[in-house]
């Protein structure tokens, strides 16, 4: 997409920064990625095989803004990959970690003139150099003023971090859209607003096992459902008649979309805006349990203003976001606050603290 397009989508530079401070302060964004399974690449130096494992990646960039202008400047752009080094004596396709040699870092950064600086920190007895990992023509490259490292091959070698950002899905369901007729052609992944729900549902019910799994999950929350179809949905109240999509409740649409998001979409990080909208409070506890269950296989982030969600969530899983008097958002963890612990010990529910605006401390 590119940085210019990303900023334009947000409405220009004034809407990606704190409006109160304007151009007086820079905008800095940082991301840290750790992996359940370390990413491995192999280097052969004079017939010696070295295994290099990436166990954490840190990326940050910082933008400086010009007064009375939409222009900006990239003043910091850095990628740090934390590494573990091993020597392998076995010269086959399945190399073994025969000897741990130590840890290090591969640091890639942009200098003021746009040139790339690469620095490999490693134990002294490892003969690997920067140009063993990155070709010389990459190192000599000069980035243009509006291109970040994330949009360059530096994020492909040795590990395509861009795939991590691409493995994020964000949903803000509009239950009115799935009720409308749409073409049978469309994306195989659920759209952000859920508008292609019927296409996704159609793909699922073609598979007997997936259809059974989906039906059981829906039935657990909505026991009146007796069948699912892309054109019609039967309820126990009208067993001999089918309810067209236009008459299905918004809550039912939301629940079906949520279940598909949790159990059938493959992205490793799923962000859902206010999933409890249009859903009866009685069903929220089951909905939260489903999110907990699905979170064993992928990370799930939910935004909410609903105390029922807070009530059934684990305390250690709650992050409280508030805005200070300067307009900056701050994130705190209620589980770390002593006053919150005291309230809970006195049997005051976490949802009551949220309603009384006491979670922020």
mmCIF file of C-alpha atoms in Angstrom, residues 20 38 41 61 76 79 131 188 195 266 293 334 350 353 358:
data_model
loop_
_atom_site.group_PDB
_atom_site.id
_atom_site.type_symbol
_atom_site.label_atom_id
_atom_site.label_comp_id
_atom_site.label_asym_id
_atom_site.label_seq_id
_atom_site.Cartn_x
_atom_site.Cartn_y
_atom_site.Cartn_z
ATOM 1 C CA UNK A 20 -4.095 18.806 20.306
ATOM 2 C CA UNK A 38 11.402 -19.921 16.198
ATOM 3 C CA UNK A 41 17.595 -20.021 8.362
ATOM 4 C CA UNK A 61 9.336 4.035 12.794
ATOM 5 C CA UNK A 76 13.508 6.816 12.404
ATOM 6 C CA UNK A 79 14.186 -3.333 12.363
ATOM 7 C CA UNK A 131 26.600 -9.581 3.411
ATOM 8 C CA UNK A 188 -13.105 -16.536 0.347
ATOM 9 C CA UNK A 195 -21.127 -8.272 4.033
ATOM 10 C CA UNK A 266 -7.439 -18.645 9.585
ATOM 11 C CA UNK A 293 -11.918 -21.390 23.575
ATOM 12 C CA UNK A 334 -6.484 -3.415 36.047
ATOM 13 C CA UNK A 350 -15.082 -6.130 38.040
ATOM 14 C CA UNK A 353 -15.834 -1.121 38.880
ATOM 15 C CA UNK A 358 -12.772 2.822 38.769
#
